[in-house]
PDB file of N, CA, C and O in Angstrom:
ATOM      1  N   UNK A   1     113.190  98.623  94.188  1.00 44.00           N
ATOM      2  CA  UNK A   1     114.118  97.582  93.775  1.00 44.00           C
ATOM      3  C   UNK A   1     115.458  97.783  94.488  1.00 44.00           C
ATOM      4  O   UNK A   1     115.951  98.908  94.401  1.00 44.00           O
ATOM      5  N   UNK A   2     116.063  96.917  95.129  1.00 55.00           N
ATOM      6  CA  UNK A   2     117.267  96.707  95.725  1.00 55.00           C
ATOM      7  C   UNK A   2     118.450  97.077  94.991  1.00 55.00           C
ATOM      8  O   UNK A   2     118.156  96.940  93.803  1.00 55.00           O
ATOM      9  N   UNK A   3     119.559  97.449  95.091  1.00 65.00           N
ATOM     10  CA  UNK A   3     120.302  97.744  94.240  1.00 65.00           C
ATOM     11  C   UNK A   3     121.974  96.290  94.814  1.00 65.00           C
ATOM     12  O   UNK A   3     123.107  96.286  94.333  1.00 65.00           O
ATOM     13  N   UNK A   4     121.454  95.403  95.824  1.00 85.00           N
ATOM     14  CA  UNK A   4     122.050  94.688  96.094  1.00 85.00           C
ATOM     15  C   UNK A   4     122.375  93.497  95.068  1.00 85.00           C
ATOM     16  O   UNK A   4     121.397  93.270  94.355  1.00 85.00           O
ATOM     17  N   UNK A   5     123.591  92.591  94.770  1.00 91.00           N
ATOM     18  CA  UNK A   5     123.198  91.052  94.374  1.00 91.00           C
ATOM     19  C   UNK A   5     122.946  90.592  94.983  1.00 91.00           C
ATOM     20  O   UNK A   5     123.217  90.672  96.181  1.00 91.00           O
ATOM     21  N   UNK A   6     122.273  89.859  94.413  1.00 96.00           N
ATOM     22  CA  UNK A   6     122.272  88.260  94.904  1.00 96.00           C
ATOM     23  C   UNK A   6     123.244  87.422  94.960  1.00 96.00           C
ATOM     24  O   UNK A   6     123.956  87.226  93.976  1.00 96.00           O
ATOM     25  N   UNK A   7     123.495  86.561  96.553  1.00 97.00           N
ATOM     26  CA  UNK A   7     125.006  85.888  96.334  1.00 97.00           C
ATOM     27  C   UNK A   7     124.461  84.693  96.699  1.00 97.00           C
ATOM     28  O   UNK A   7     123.270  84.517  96.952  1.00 97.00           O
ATOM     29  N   UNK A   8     125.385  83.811  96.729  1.00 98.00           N
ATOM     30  CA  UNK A   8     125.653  82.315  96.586  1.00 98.00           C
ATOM     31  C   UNK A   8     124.911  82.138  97.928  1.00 98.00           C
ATOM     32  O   UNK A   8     125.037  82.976  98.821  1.00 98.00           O
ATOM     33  N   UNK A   9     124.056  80.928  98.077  1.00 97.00           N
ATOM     34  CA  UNK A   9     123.511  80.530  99.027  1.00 97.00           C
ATOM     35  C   UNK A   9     124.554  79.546  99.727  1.00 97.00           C
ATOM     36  O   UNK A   9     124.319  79.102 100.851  1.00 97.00           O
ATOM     37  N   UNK A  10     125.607  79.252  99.090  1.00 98.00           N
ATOM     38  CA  UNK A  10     126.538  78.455 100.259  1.00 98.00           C
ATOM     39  C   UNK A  10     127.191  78.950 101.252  1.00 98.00           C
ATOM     40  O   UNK A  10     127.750  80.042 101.151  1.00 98.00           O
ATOM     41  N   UNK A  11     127.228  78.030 102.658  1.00 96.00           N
ATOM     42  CA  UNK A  11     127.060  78.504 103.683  1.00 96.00           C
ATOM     43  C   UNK A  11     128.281  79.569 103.746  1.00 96.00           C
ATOM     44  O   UNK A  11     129.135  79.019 103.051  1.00 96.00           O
ATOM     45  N   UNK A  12     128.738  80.595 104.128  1.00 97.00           N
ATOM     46  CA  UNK A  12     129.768  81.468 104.127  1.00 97.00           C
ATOM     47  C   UNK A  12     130.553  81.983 103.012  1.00 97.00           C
ATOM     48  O   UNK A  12     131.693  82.448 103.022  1.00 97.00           O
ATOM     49  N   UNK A  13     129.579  81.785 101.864  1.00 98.00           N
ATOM     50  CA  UNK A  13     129.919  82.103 100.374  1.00 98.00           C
ATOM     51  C   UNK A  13     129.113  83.508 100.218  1.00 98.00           C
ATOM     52  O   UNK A  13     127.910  83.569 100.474  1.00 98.00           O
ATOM     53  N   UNK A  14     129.999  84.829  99.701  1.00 97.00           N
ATOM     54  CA  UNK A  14     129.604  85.911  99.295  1.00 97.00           C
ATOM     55  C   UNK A  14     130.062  86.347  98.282  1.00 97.00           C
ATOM     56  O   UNK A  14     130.535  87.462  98.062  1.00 97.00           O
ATOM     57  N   UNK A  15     129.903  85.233  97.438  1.00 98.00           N
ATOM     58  CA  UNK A  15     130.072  85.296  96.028  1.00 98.00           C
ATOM     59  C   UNK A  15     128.906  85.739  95.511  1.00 98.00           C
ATOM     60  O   UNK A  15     127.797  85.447  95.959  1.00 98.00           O
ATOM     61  N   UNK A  16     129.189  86.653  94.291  1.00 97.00           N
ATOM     62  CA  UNK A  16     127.926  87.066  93.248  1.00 97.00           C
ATOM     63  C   UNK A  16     127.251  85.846  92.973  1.00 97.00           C
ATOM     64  O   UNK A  16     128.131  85.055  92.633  1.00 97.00           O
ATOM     65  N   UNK A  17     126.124  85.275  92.944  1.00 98.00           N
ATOM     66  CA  UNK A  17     125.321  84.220  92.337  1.00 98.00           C
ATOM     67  C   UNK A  17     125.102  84.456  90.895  1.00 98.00           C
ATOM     68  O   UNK A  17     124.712  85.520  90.412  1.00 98.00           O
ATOM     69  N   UNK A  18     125.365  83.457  90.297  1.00 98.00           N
ATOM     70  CA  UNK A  18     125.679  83.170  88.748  1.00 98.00           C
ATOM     71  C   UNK A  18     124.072  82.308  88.517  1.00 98.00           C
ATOM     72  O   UNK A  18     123.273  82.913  87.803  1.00 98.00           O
ATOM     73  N   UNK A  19     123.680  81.144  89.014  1.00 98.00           N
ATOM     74  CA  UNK A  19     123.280  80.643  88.773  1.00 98.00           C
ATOM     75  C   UNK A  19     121.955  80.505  89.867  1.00 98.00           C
ATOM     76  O   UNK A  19     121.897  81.047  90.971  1.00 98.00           O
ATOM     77  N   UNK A  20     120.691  79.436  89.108  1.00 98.00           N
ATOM     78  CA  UNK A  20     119.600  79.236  90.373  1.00 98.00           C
ATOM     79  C   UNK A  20     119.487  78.266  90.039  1.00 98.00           C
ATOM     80  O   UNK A  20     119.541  77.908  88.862  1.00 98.00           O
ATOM     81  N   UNK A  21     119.211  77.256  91.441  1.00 98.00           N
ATOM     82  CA  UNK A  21     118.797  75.758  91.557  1.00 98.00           C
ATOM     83  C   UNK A  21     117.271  75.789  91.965  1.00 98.00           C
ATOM     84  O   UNK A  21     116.936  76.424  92.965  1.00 98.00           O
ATOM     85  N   UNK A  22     116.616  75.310  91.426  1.00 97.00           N
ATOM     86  CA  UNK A  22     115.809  75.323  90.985  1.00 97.00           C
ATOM     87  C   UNK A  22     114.455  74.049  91.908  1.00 97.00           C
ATOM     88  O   UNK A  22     113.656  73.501  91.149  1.00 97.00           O
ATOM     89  N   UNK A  23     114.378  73.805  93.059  1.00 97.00           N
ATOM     90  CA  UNK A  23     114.425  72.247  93.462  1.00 97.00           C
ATOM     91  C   UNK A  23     112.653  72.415  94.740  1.00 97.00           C
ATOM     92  O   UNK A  23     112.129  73.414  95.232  1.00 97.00           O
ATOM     93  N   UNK A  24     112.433  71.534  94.789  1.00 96.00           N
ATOM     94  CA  UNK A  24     111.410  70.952  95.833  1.00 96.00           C
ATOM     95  C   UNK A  24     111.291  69.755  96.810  1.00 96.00           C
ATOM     96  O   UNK A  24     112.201  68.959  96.577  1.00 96.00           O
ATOM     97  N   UNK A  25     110.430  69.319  97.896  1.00 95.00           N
ATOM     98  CA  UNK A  25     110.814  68.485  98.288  1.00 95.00           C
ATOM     99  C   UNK A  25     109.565  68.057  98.401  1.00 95.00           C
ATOM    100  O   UNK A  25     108.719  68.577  99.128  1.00 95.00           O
ATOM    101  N   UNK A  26     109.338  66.715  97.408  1.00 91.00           N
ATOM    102  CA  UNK A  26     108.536  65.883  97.224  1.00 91.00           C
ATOM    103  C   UNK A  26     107.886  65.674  98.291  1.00 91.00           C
ATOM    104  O   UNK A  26     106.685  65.514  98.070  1.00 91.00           O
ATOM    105  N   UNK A  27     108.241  65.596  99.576  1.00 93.00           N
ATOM    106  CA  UNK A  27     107.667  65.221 101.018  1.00 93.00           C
ATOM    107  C   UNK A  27     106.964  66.268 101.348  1.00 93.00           C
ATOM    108  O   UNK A  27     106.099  65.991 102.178  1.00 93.00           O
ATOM    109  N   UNK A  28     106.987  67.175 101.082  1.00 94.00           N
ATOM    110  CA  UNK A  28     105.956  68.029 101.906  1.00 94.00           C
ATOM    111  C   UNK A  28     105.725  69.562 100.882  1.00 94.00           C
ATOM    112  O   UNK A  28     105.459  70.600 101.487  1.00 94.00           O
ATOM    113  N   UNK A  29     105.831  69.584  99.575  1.00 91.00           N
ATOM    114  CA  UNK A  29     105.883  70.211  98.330  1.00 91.00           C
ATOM    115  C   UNK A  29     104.881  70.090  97.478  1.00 91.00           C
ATOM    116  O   UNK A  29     104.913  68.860  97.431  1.00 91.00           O
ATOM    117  N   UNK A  30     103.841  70.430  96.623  1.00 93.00           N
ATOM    118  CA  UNK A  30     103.540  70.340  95.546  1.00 93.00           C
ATOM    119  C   UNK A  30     104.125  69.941  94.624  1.00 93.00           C
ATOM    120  O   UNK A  30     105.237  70.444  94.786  1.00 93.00           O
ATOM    121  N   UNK A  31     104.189  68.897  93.005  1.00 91.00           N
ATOM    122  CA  UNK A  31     105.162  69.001  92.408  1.00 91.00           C
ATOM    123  C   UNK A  31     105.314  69.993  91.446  1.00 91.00           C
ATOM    124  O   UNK A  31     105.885  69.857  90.364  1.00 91.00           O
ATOM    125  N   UNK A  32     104.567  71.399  92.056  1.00 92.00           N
ATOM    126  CA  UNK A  32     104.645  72.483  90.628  1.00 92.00           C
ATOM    127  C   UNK A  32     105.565  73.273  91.802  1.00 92.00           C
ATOM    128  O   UNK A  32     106.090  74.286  91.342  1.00 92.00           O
ATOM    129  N   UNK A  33     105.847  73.036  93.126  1.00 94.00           N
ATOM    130  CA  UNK A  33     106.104  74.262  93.743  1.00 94.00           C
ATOM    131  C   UNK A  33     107.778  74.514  93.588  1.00 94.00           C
ATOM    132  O   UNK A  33     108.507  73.533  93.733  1.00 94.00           O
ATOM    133  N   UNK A  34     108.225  75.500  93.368  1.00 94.00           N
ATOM    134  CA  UNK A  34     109.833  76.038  93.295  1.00 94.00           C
ATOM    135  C   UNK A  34     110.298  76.494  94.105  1.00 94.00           C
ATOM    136  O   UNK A  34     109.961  77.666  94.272  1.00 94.00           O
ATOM    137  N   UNK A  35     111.364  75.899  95.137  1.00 96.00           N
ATOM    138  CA  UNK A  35     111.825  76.955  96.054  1.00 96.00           C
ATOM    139  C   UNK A  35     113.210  76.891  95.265  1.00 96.00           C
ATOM    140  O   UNK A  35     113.396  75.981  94.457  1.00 96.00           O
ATOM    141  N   UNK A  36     114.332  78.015  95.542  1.00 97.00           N
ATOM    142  CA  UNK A  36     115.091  78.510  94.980  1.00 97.00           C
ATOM    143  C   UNK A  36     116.366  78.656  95.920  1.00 97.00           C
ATOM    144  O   UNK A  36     116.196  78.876  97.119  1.00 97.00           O
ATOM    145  N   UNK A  37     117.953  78.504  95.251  1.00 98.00           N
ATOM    146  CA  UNK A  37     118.807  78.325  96.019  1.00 98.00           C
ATOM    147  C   UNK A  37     119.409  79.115  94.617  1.00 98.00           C
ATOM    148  O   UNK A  37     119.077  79.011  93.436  1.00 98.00           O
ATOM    149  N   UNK A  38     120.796  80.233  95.528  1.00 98.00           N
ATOM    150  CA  UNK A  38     121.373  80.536  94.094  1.00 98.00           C
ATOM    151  C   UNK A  38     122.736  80.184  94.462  1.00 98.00           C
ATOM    152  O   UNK A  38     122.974  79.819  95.614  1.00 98.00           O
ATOM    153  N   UNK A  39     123.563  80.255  93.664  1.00 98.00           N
ATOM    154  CA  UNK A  39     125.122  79.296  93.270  1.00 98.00           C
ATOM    155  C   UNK A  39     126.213  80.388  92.568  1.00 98.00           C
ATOM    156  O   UNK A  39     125.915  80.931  91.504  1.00 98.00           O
ATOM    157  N   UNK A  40     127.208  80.603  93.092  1.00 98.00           N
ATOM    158  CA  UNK A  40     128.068  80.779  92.046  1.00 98.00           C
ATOM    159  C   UNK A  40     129.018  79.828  92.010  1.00 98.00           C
ATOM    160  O   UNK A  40     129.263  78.919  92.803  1.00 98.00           O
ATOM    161  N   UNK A  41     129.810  80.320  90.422  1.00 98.00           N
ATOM    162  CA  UNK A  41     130.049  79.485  89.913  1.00 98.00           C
ATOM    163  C   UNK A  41     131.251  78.318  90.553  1.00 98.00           C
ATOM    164  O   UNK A  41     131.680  77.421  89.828  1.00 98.00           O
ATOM    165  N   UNK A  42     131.630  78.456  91.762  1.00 98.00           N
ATOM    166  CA  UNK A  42     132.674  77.658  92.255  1.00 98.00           C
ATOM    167  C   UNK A  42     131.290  76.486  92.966  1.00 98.00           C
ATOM    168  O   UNK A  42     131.373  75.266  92.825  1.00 98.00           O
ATOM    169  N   UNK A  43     130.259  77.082  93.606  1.00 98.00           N
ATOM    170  CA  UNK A  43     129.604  76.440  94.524  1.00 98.00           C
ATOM    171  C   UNK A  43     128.439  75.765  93.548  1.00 98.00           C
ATOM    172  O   UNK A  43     127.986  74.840  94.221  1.00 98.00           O
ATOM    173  N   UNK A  44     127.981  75.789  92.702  1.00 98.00           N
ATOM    174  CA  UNK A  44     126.944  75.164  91.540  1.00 98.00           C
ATOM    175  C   UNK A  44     127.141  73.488  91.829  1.00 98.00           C
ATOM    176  O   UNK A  44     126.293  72.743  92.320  1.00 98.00           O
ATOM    177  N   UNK A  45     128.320  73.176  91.441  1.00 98.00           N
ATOM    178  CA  UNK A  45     128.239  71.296  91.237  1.00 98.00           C
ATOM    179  C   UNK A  45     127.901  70.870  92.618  1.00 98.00           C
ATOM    180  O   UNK A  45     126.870  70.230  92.825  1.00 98.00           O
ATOM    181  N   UNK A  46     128.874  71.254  93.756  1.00 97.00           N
ATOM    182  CA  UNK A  46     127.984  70.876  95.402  1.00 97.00           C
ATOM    183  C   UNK A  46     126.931  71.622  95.794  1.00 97.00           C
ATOM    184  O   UNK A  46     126.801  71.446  97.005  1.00 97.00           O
ATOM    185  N   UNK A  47     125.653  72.784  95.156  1.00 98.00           N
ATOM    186  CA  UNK A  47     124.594  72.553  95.804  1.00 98.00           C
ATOM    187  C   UNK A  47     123.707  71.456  95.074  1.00 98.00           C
ATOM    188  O   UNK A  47     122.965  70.623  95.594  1.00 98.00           O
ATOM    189  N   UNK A  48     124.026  71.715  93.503  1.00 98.00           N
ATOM    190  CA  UNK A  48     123.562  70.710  92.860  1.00 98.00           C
ATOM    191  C   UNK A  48     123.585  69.648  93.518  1.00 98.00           C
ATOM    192  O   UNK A  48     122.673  69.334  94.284  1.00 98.00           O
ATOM    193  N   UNK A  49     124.693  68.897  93.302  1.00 98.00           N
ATOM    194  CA  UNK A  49     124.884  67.376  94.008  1.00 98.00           C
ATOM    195  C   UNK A  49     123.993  67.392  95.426  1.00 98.00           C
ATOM    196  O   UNK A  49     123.088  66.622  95.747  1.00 98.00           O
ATOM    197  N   UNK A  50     124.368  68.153  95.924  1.00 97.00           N
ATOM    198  CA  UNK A  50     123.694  67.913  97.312  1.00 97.00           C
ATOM    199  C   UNK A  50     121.898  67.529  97.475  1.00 97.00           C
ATOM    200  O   UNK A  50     121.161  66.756  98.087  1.00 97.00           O
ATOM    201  N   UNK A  51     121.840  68.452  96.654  1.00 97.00           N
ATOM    202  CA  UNK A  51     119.836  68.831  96.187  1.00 97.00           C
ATOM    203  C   UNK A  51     119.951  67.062  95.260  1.00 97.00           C
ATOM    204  O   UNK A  51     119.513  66.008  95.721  1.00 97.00           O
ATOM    205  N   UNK A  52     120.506  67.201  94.203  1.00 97.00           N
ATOM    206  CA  UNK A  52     120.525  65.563  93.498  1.00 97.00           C
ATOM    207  C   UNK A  52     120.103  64.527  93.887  1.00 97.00           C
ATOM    208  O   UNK A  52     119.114  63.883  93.535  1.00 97.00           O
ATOM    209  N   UNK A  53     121.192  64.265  94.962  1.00 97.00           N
ATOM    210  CA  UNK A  53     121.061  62.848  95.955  1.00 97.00           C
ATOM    211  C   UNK A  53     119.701  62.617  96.531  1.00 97.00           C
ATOM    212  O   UNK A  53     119.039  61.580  96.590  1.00 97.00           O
ATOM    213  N   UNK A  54     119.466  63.716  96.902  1.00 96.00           N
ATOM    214  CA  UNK A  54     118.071  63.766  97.945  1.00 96.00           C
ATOM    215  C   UNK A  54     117.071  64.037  96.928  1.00 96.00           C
ATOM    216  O   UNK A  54     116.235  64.837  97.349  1.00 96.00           O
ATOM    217  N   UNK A  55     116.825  63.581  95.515  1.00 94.00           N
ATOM    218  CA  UNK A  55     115.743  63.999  94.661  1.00 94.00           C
ATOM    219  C   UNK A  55     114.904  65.187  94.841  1.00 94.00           C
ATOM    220  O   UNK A  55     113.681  65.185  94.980  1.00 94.00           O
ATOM    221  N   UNK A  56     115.852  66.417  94.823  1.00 96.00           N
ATOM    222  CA  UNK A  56     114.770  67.591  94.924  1.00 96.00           C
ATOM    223  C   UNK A  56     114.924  68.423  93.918  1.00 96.00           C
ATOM    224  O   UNK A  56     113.961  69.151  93.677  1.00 96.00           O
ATOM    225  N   UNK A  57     116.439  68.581  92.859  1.00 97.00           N
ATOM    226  CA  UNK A  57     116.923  68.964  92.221  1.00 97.00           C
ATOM    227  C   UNK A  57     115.951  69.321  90.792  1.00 97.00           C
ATOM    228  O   UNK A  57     115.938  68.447  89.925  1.00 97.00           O
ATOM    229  N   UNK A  58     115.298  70.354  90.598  1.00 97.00           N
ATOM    230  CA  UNK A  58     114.396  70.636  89.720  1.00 97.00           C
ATOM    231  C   UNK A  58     114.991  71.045  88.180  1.00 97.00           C
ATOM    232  O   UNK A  58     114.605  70.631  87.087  1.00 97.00           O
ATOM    233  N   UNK A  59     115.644  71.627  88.372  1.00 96.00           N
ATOM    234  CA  UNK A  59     116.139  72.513  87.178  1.00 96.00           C
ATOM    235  C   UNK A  59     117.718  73.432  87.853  1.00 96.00           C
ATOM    236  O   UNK A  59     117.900  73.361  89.069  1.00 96.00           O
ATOM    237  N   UNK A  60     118.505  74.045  87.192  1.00 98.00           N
ATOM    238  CA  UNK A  60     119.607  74.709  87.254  1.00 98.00           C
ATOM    239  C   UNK A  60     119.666  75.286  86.397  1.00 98.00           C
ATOM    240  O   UNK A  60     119.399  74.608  85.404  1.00 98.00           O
ATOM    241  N   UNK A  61     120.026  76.859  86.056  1.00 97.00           N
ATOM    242  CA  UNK A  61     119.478  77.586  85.072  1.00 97.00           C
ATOM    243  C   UNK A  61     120.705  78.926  85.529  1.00 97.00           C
ATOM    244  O   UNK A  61     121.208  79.141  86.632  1.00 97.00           O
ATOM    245  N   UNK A  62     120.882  79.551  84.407  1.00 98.00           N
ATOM    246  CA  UNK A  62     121.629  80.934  85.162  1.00 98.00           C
ATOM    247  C   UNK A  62     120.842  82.274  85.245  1.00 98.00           C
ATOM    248  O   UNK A  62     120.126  82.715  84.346  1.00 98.00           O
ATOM    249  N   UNK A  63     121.061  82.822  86.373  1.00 97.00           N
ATOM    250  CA  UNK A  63     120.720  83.986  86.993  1.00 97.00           C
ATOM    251  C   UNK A  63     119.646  84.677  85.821  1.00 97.00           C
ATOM    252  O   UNK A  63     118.436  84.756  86.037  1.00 97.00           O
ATOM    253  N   UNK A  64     120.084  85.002  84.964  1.00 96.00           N
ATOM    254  CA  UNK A  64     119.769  85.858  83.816  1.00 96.00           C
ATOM    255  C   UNK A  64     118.173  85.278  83.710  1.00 96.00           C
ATOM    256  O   UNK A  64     117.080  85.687  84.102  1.00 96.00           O
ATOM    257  N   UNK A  65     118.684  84.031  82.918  1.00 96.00           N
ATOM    258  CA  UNK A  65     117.612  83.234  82.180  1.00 96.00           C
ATOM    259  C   UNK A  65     116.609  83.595  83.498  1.00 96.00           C
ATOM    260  O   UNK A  65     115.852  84.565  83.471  1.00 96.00           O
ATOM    261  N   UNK A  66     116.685  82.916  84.352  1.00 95.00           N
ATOM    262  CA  UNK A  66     115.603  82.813  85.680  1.00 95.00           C
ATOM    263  C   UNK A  66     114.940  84.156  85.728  1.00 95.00           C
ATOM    264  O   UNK A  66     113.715  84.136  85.615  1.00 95.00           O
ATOM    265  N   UNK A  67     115.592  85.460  85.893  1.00 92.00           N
ATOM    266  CA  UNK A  67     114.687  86.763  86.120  1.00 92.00           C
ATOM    267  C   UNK A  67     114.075  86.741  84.621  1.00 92.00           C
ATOM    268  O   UNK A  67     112.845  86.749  84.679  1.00 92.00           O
ATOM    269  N   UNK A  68     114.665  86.710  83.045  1.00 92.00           N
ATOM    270  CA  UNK A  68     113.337  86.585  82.582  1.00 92.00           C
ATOM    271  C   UNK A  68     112.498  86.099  82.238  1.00 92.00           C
ATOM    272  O   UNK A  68     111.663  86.442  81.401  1.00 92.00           O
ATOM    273  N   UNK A  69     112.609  85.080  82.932  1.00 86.00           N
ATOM    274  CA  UNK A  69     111.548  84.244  83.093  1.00 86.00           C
ATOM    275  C   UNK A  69     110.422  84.650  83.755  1.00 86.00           C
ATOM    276  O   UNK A  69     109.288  84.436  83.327  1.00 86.00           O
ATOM    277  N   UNK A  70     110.760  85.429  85.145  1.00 81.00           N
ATOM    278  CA  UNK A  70     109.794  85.885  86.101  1.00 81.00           C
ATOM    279  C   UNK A  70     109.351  87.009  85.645  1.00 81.00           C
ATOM    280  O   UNK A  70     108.480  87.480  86.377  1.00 81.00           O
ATOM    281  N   UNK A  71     109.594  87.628  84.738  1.00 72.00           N
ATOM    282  CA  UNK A  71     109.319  88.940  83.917  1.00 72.00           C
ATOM    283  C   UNK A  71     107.339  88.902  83.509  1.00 72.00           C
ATOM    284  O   UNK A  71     106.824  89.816  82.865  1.00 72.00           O
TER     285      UNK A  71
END
């Protein structure tokens, strides 16, 4: 196990990631399949929005919740 965080997937953001977006792309996706983008908390409403517009936006959830989930 890594002892690294996980940071914000926005572009030149090395912020701790707070949160996971949760999203797929209908075009070439399953609709069970999850790919994953993580956010902190300054960058959350523009990856959101961004994923939104383009209907891929699955779920948004924070960090926590998401690992135990995968538990």
């Amino acid at each position: 196990m890594s002892d690294e965080k996980p940071i914000c997937s926005a572009k030149g953001c090395r912020s701790d990631a707070v949160w996971v977006l949760a999203w797929n792309n209908p075009k070439i996706h399953t609709p069970d399949r999850r790919k994953t983008w993580l956010a902190c908390d300054d960058h959350r409403e523009h990856l959101s929005q961004f994923l939104g517009v383009r209907g891929m936006l699955k779920d948004v959830v924070l960090l926590t919740e998401w690992e135990a989930r995968q538990d």
